[in-house]
Short mmCIF file of C-alpha atoms and ligand atoms in Angstrom, two decimals:
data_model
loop_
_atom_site.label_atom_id
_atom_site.label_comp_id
_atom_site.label_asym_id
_atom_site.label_seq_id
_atom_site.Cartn_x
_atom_site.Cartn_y
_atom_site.Cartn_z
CA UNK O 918 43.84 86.78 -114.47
CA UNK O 919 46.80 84.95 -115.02
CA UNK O 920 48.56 84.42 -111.68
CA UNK O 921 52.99 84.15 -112.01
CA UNK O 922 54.41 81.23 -111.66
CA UNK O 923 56.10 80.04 -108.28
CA UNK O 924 59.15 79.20 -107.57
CA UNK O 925 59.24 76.50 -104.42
CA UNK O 926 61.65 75.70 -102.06
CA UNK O 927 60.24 72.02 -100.01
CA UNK O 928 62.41 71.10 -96.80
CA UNK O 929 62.73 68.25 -95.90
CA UNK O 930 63.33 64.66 -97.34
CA UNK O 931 60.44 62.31 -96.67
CA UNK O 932 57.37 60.81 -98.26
CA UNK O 933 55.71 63.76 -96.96
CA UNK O 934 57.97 65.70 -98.92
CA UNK O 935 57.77 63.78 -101.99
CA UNK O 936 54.27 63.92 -101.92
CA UNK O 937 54.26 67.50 -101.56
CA UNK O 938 56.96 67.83 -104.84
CA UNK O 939 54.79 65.65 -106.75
CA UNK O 940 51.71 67.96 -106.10
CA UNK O 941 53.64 71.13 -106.18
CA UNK O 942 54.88 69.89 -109.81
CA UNK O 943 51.04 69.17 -111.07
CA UNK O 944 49.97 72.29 -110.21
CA UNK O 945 49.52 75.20 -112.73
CA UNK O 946 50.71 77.97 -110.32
CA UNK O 947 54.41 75.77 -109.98
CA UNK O 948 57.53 77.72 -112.05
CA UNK O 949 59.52 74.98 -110.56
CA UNK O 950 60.39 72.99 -107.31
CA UNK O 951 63.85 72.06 -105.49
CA UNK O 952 63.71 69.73 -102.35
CA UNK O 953 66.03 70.50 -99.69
CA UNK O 954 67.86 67.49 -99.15
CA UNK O 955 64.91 65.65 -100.94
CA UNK O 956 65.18 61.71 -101.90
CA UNK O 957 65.93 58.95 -104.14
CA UNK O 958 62.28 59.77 -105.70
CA UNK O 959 63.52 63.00 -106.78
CA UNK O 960 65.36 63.60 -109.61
CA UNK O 961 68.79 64.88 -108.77
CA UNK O 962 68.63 68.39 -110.21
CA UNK O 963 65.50 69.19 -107.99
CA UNK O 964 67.61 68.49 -105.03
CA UNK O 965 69.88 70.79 -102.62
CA UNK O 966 72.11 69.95 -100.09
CA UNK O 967 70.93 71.74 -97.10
CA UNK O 968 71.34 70.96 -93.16
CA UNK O 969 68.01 72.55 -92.13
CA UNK O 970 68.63 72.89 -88.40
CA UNK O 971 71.08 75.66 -89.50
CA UNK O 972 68.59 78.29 -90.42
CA UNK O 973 70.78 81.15 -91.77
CA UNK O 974 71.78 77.97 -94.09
CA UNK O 975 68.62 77.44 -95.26
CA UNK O 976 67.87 81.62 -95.34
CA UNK O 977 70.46 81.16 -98.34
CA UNK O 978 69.47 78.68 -99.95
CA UNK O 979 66.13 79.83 -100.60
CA UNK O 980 67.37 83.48 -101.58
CA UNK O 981 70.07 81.41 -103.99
CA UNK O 982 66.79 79.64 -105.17
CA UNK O 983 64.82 82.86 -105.60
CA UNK O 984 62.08 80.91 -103.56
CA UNK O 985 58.60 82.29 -104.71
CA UNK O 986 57.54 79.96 -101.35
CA UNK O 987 58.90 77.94 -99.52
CA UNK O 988 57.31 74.78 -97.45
CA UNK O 989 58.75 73.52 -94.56
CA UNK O 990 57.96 69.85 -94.40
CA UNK O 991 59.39 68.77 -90.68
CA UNK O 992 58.97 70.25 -87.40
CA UNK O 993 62.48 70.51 -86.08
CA UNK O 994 63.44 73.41 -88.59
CA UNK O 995 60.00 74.88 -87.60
CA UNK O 996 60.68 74.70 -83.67
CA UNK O 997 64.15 75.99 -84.42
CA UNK O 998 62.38 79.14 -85.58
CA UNK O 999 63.13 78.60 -89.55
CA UNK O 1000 59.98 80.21 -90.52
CA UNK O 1001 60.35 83.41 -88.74
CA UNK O 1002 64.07 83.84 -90.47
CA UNK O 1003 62.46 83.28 -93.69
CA UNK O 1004 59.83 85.63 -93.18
CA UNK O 1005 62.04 88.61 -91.85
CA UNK O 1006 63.84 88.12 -95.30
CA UNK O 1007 60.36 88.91 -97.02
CA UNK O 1008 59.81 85.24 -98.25
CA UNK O 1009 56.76 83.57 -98.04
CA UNK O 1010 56.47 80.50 -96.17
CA UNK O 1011 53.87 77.95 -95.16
CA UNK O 1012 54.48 76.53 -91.58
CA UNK O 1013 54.43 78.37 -88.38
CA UNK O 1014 56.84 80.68 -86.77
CA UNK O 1015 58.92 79.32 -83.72
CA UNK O 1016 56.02 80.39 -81.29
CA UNK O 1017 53.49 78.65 -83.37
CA UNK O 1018 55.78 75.55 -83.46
CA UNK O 1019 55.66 75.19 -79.73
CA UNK O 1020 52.13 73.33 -79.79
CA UNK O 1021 54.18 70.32 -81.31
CA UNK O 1022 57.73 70.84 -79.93
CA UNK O 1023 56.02 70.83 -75.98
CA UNK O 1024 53.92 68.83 -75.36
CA UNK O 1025 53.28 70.98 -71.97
CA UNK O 1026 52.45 73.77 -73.49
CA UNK O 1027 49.94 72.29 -75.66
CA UNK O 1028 48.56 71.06 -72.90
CA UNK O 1029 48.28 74.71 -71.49
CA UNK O 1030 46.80 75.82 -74.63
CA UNK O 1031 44.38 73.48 -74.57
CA UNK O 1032 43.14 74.40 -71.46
CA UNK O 1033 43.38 78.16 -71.60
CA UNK O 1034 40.95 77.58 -74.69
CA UNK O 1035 38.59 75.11 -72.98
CA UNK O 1036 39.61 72.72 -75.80
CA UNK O 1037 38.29 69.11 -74.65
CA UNK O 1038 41.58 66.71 -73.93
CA UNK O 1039 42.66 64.31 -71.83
CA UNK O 1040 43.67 65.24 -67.97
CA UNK O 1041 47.04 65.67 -67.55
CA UNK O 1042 50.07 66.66 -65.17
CA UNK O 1043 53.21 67.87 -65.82
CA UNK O 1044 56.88 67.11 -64.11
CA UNK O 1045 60.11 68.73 -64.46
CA UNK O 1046 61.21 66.36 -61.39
CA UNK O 1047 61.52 62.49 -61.73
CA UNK O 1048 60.47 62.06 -58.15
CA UNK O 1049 57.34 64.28 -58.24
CA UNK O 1050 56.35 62.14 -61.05
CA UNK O 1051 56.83 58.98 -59.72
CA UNK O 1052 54.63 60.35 -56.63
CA UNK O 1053 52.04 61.22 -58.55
CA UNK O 1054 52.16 57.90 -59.99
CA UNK O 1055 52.15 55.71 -56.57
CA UNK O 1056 49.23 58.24 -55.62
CA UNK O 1057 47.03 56.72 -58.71
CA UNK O 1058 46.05 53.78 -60.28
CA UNK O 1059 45.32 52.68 -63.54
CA UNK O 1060 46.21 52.74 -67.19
CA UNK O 1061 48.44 56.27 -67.83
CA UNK O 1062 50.02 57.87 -70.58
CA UNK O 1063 53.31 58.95 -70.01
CA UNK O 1064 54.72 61.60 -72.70
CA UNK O 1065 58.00 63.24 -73.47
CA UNK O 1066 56.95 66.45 -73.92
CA UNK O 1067 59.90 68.05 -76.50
CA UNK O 1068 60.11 66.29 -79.81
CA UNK O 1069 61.03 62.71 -80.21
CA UNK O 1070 60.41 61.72 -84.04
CA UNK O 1071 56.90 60.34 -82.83
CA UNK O 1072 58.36 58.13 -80.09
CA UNK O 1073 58.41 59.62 -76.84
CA UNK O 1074 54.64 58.41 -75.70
CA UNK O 1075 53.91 55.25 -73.73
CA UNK O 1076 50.47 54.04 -73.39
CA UNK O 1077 50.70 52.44 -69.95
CA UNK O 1078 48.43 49.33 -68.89
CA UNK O 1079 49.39 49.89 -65.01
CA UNK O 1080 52.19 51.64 -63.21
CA UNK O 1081 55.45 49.25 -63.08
CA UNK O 1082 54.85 50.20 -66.81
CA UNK O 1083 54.32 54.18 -66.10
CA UNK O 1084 57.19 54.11 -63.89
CA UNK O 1085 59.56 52.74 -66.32
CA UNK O 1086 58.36 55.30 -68.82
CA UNK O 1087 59.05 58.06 -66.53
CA UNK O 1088 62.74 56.07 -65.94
CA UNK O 1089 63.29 55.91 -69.86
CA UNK O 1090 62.31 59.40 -70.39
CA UNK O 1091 63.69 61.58 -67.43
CA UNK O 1092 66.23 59.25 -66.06
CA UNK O 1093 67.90 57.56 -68.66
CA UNK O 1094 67.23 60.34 -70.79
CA UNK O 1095 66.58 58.17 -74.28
CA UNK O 1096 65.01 61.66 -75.52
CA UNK O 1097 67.76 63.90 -74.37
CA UNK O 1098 66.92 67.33 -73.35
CA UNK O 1099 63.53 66.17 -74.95
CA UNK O 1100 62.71 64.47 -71.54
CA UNK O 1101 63.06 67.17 -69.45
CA UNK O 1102 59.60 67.77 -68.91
CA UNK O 1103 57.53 64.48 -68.81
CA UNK O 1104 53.45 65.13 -68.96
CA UNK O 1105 51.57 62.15 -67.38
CA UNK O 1106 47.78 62.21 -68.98
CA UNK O 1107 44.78 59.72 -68.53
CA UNK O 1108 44.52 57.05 -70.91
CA UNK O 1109 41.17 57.87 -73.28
CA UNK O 1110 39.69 55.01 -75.33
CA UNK O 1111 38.17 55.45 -79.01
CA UNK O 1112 39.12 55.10 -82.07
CA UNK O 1113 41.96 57.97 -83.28
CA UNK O 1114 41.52 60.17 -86.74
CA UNK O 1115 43.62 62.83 -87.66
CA UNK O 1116 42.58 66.42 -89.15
CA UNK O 1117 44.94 68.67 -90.93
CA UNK O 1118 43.28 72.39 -91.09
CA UNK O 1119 45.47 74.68 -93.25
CA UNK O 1120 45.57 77.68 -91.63
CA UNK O 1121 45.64 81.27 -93.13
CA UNK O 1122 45.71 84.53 -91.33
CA UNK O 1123 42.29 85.12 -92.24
CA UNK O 1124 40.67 81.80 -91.92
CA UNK O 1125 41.16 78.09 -92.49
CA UNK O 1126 40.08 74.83 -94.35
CA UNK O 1127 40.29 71.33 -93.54
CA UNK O 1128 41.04 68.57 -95.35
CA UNK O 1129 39.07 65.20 -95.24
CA UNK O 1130 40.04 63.44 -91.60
CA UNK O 1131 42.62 60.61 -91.69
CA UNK O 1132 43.81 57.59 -90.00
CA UNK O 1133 46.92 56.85 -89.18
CA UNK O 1134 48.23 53.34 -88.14
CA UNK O 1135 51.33 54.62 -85.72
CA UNK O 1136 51.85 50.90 -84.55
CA UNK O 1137 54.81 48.79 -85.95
CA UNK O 1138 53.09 45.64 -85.42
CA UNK O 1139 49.55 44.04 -87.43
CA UNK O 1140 46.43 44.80 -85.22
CA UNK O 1141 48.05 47.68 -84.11
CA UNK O 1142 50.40 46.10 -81.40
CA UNK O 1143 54.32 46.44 -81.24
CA UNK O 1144 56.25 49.88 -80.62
CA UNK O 1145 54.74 53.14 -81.96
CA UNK O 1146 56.16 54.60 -85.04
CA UNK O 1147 56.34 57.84 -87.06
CA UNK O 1148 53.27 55.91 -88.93
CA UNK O 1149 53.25 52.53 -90.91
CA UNK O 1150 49.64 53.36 -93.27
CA UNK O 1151 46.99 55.53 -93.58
CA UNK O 1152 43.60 56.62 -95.46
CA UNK O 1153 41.30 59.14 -95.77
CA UNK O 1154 38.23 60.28 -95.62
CA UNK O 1155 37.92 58.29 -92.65
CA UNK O 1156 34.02 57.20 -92.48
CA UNK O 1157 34.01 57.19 -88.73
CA UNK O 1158 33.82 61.04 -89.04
CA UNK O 1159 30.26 61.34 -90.27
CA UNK O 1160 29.02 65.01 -91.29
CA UNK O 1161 27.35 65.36 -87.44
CA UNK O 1162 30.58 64.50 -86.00
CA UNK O 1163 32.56 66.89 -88.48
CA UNK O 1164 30.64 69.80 -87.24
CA UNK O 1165 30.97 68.95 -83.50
CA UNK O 1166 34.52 68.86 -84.23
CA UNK O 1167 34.71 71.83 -85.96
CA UNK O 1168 32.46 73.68 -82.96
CA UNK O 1169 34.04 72.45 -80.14
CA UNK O 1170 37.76 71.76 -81.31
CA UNK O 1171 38.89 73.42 -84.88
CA UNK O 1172 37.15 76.80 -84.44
CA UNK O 1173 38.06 77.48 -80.73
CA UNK O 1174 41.80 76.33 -81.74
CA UNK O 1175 42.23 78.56 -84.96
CA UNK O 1176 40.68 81.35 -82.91
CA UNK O 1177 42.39 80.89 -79.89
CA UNK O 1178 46.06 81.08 -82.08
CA UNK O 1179 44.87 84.55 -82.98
CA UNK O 1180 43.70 85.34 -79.46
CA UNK O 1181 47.17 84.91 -78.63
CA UNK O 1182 48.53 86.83 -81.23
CA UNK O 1183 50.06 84.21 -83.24
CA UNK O 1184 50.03 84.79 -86.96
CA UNK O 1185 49.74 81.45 -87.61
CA UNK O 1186 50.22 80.39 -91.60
CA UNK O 1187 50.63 76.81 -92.36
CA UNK O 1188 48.94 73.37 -91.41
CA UNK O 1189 47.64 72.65 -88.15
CA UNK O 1190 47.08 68.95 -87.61
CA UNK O 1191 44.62 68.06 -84.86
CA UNK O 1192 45.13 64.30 -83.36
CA UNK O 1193 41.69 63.24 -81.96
CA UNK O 1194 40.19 59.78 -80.07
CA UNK O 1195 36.72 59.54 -80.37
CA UNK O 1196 35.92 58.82 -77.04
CA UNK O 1197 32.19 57.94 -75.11
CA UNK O 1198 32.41 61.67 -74.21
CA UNK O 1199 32.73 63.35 -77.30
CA UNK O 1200 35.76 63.68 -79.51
CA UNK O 1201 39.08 65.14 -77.47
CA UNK O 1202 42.48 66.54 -79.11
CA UNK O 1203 45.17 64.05 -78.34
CA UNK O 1204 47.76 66.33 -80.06
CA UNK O 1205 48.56 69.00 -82.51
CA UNK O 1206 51.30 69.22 -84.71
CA UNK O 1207 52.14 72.22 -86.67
CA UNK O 1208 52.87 70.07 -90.04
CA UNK O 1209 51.66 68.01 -92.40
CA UNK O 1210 51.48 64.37 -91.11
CA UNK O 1211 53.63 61.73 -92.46
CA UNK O 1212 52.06 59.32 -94.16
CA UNK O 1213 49.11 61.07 -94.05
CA UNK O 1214 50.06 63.97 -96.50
CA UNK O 1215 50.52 61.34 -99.16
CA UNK O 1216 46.41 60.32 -99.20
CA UNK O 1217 45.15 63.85 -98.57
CA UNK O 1218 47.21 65.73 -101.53
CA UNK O 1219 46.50 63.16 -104.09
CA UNK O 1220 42.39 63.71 -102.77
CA UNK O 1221 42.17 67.06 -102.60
CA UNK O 1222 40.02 68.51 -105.81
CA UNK O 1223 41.23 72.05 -105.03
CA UNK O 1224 45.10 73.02 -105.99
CA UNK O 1225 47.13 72.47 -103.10
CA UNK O 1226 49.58 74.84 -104.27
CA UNK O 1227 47.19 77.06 -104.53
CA UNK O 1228 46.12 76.55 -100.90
CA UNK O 1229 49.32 76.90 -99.44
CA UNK O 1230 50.64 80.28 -101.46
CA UNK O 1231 47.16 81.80 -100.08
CA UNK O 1232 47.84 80.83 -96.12
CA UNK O 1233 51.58 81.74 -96.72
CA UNK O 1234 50.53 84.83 -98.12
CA UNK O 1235 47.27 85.57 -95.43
CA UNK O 1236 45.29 85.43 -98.29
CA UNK O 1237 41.22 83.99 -97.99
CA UNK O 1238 40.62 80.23 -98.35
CA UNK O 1239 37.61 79.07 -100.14
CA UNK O 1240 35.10 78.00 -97.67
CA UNK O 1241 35.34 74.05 -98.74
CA UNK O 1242 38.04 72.09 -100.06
CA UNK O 1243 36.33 69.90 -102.28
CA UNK O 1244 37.67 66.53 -102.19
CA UNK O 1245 37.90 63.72 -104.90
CA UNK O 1246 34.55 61.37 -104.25
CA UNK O 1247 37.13 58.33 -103.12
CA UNK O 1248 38.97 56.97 -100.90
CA UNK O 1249 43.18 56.76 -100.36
CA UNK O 1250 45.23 54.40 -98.85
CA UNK O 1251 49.10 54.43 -98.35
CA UNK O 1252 50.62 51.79 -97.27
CA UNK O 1253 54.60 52.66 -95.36
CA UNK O 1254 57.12 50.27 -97.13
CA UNK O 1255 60.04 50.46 -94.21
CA UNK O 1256 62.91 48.39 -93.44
CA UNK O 1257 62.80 45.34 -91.55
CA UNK O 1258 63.32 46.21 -88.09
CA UNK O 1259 62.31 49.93 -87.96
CA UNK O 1260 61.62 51.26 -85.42
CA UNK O 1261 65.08 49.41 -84.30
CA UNK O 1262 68.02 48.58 -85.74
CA UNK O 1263 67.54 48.59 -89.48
CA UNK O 1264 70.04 48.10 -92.67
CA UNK O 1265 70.64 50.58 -95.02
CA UNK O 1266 72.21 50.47 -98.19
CA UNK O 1267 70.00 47.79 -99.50
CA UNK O 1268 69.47 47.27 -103.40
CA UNK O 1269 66.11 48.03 -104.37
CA UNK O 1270 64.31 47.33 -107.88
CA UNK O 1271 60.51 49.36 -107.97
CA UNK O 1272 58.10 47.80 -110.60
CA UNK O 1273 58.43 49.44 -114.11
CA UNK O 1274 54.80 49.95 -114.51
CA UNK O 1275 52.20 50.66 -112.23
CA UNK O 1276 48.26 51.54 -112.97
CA UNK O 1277 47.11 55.06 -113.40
CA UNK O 1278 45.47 55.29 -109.73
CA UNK O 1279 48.92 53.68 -107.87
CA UNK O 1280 51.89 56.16 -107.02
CA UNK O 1281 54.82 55.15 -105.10
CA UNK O 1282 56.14 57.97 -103.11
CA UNK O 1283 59.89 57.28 -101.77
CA UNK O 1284 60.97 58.20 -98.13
CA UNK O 1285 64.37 56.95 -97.12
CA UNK O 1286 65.86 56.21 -100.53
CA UNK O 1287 68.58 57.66 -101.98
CA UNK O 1288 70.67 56.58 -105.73
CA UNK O 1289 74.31 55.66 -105.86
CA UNK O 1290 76.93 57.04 -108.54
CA UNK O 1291 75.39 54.94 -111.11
CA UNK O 1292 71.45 55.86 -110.41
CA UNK O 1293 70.56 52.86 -108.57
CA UNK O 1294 67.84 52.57 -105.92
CA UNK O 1295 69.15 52.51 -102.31
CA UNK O 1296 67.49 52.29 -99.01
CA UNK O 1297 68.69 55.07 -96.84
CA UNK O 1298 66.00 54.82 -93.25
CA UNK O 1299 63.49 53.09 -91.25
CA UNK O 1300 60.37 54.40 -93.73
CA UNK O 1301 61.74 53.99 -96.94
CA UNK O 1302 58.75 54.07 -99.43
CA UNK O 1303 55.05 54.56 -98.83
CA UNK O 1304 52.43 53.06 -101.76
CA UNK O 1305 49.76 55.35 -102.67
CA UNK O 1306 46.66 54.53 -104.23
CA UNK O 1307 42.80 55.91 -104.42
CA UNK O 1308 39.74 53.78 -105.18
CA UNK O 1309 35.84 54.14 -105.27
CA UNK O 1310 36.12 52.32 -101.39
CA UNK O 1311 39.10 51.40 -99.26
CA UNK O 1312 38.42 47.75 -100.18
CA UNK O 1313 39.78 48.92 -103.65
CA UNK O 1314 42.40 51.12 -102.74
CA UNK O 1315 43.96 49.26 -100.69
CA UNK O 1316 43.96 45.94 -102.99
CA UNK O 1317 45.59 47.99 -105.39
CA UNK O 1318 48.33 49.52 -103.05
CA UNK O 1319 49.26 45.92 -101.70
CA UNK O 1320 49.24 44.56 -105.38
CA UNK O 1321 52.34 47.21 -105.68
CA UNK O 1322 54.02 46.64 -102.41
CA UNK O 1323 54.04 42.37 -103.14
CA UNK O 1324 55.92 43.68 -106.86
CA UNK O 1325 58.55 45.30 -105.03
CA UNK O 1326 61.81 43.58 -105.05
CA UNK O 1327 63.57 44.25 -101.99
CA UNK O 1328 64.35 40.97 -99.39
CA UNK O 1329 64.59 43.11 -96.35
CA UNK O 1330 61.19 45.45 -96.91
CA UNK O 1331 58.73 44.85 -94.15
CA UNK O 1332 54.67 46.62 -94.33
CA UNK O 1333 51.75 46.08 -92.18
CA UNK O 1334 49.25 43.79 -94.01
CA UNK O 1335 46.09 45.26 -92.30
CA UNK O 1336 46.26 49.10 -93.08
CA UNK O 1337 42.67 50.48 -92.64
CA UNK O 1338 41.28 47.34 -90.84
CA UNK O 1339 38.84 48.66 -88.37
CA UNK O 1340 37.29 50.87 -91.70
CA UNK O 1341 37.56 47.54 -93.74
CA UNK O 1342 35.58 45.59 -91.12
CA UNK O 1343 32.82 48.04 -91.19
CA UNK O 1344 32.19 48.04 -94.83
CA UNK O 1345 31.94 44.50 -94.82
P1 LIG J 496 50.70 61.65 -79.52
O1 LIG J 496 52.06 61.78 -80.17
O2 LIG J 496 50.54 62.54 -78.33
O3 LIG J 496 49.55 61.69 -80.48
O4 LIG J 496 50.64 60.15 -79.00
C1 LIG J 496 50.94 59.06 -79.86
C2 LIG J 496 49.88 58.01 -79.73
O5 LIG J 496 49.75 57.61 -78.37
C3 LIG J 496 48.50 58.50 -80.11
O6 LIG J 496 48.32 58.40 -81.49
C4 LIG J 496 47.62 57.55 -79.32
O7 LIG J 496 47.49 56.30 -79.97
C5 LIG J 496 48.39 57.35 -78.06
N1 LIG J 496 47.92 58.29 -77.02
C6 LIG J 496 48.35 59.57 -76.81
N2 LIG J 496 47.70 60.15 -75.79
C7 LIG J 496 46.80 59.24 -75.36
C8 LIG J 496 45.81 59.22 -74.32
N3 LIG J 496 45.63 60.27 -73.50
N4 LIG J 496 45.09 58.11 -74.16
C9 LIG J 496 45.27 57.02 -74.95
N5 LIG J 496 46.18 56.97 -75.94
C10 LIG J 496 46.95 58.05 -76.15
N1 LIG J 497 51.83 60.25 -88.93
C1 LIG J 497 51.91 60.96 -87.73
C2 LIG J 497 52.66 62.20 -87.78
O1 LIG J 497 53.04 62.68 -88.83
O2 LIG J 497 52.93 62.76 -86.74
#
């Protein structure tokens, strides 16, 4: 049967974004795409003007787009409730409702969720005074992660070697207040070791897939030191999740979560992205967010053998999933182009020239770009382009992503050399 085409409405404007425009516009089910506020990568006419923290805003603009679906990128727009607006006006959306959105946007109560389920994760506490935390901190000893529990773009955790370092965590967060109201809560966990992969389950009413696990790099710095980051490079499948591991994951973490969302009574349609360390005990959730990651979207679209599209309409719409996602037999790497100085101060505004030709199995995917009156390439944030590519091995893939990045004229770019090394070092 032939299915009608969709008309889709993406929020947001980063690679993620992109990524998702560039798959929604391969796909056969696709009667068109606008990004809402989009990028540089995408071409003007696609693009909409949209503050999406105003959600009647947005309400219009996908009624003015006659939005056959629309996919909210972020989470702020999805904490702010944008998804339950939408839905009330009989759209279809993929991403969570407000209530959903609350795994990601507190910390705390993911923490709660966690253990209501008797979902393996790290011990924690949690303080809405700065005193009681710093008590609990002079009570203990050893290495602590102290966490921001509202949103904070990926920057609000601090892995802490010993406690003059927790303390001035807790002092950033719910003194100073670098988060805002975002530091209002801290939650004060114990530091697991192992390494970290990332899987993104997309979540339908009636059941969920998952898409090959990932690895992020969320460190500025080469050999992951330096200040965290939204996420400098990643890859997938990640090899350090063999089958046996896959299916203790699924038993022990992906199951009890999906059905524990239900338990709850949470109509939950969109992705739900399960952070994990591998640790000596068995793999535990370091985080869920209730979005597709960013960089990580970029590998897993451009791997996935099934229509993505396709995938999404049916969890928007509660529809079955197949059982498996087939993916692509190979591996993908991004690599995050940003601008020198990101997570800091960066410059914007900078001239940037992309290579006119790149091979078939390269795609650069822009983040923080925008064009100026005459069509020129600008840089416009801290990620401003990640460079895609898939291979038969990582080895490959990334070669070929960093052969793009070095063609890329731009003085003030700045990448991470070693995305993927603890994979490459085990091939070898
Ligand atoms: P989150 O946003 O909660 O995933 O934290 C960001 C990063 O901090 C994670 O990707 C880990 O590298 C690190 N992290 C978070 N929680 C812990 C923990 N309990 N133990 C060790 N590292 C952690
Ligand atoms: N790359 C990590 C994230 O999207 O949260």
């Amino acid at each position: 049967m032939q299915e009608e085409p969709v008309r889709i409405l993406i929020l947001g404007g980063g690679g993620r974004e992109h990524a998702l425009y560039i798959a929604c516009k391969a796909s056969p089910r696709c009667g068109g795409v606008v990004v809402a506020p989009g990028n540089g990568g995408i071409p003007a006419e696609d693009c909409r003007e949209v503050d999406l923290e105003n959600v009647s805003a947005v309400v219009d603009c996908a009624r003015a787009e006659r939005a056959g679906l629309v996919i909210v990128g972020p989470e702020a727009p999805l904490a702010l409730g944008v998804a339950d607006a939408l839905r009330a006006e009989g759209f279809d959306v993929y991403g969570p409702g407000e209530v959903g959105a609350r795994l990601e946007a507190s910390k705390a109560h993911c923490k709660a969720f966690l253990d209501r389920q008797g979902i393996p994760t790290a011990a924690y506490e949690r303080f809405i005074d700065a005193d009681a935390a710093f008590a609990h901190l002079r009570a203990g000893s050893g290495p602590v992660v102290v966490k921001a529990s509202g949103l904070a773009a990926g920057k609000g955790v601090f892995v802490c070697a010993d406690r003059a370092e927790a303390e001035a965590a807790v002092r950033e967060v719910m003194v100073d207040r670098v988060f805002g109201a975002s530091g209002a809560e801290v939650v004060i966990e114990e530091c697991l070791e192992g390494p970290e992969v990332s899987i993104m389950v997309m979540v339908s009413k009636s059941g969920y897939v998952c898409l090959p696990p990932s690895q992020d790099h969320k460190r500025a710095g080469e050999g992951d030191t330096g200040p965290n980051t939204g996420g400098m490079g990643a890859y997938a499948p990640a090899a350090v999740v063999t089958p046996e591991l896959k299916d203790r994951i699924d038993r022990t973490i992906i199951a009890p979560s999906v059905e524990g969302l239900a338990r709850e009574g949470i109509d939950y349609r969109g992705t739900l992205y399960i952070g994990l360390m591998l640790t000596r005990e068995g793999p535990k959730v370091l985080e869920f967010n209730v979005r597709f990651g960013d960089p990580e979207c970029q590998v897993l679209l451009p791997l996935c053998a099934h229509d993505p599209l396709d995938l999404m309409l049916r969890c928007a719409r509660g529809e079955t999933l197949p059982a498996e996602v087939a993916a692509r037999g190979e591996t993908a790497a991004v690599i995050v182009v940003a601008a020198k100085g990101y997570p800091g101060a960066y410059a914007k505004g900078e001239a940037i020239r992309l290579p006119a030709d790149v091979p078939a199995n390269v795609q650069i995917v822009h983040a923080g770009t925008r064009r100026d009156q005459d069509g020129a390439l600008l840089s416009a944030g801290g990620r401003v382009l990640g460079v895609v590519a898939r291979g038969a091995d990582l080895a490959q893939a990334t070669a070929d992503a960093y052969a793009v990045c070095d063609r890329i004229d731009w003085p003030g770019r700045y990448f991470r050399r070693d995305i993927g090394w603890r994979q490459l070092q085990a091939e070898k």
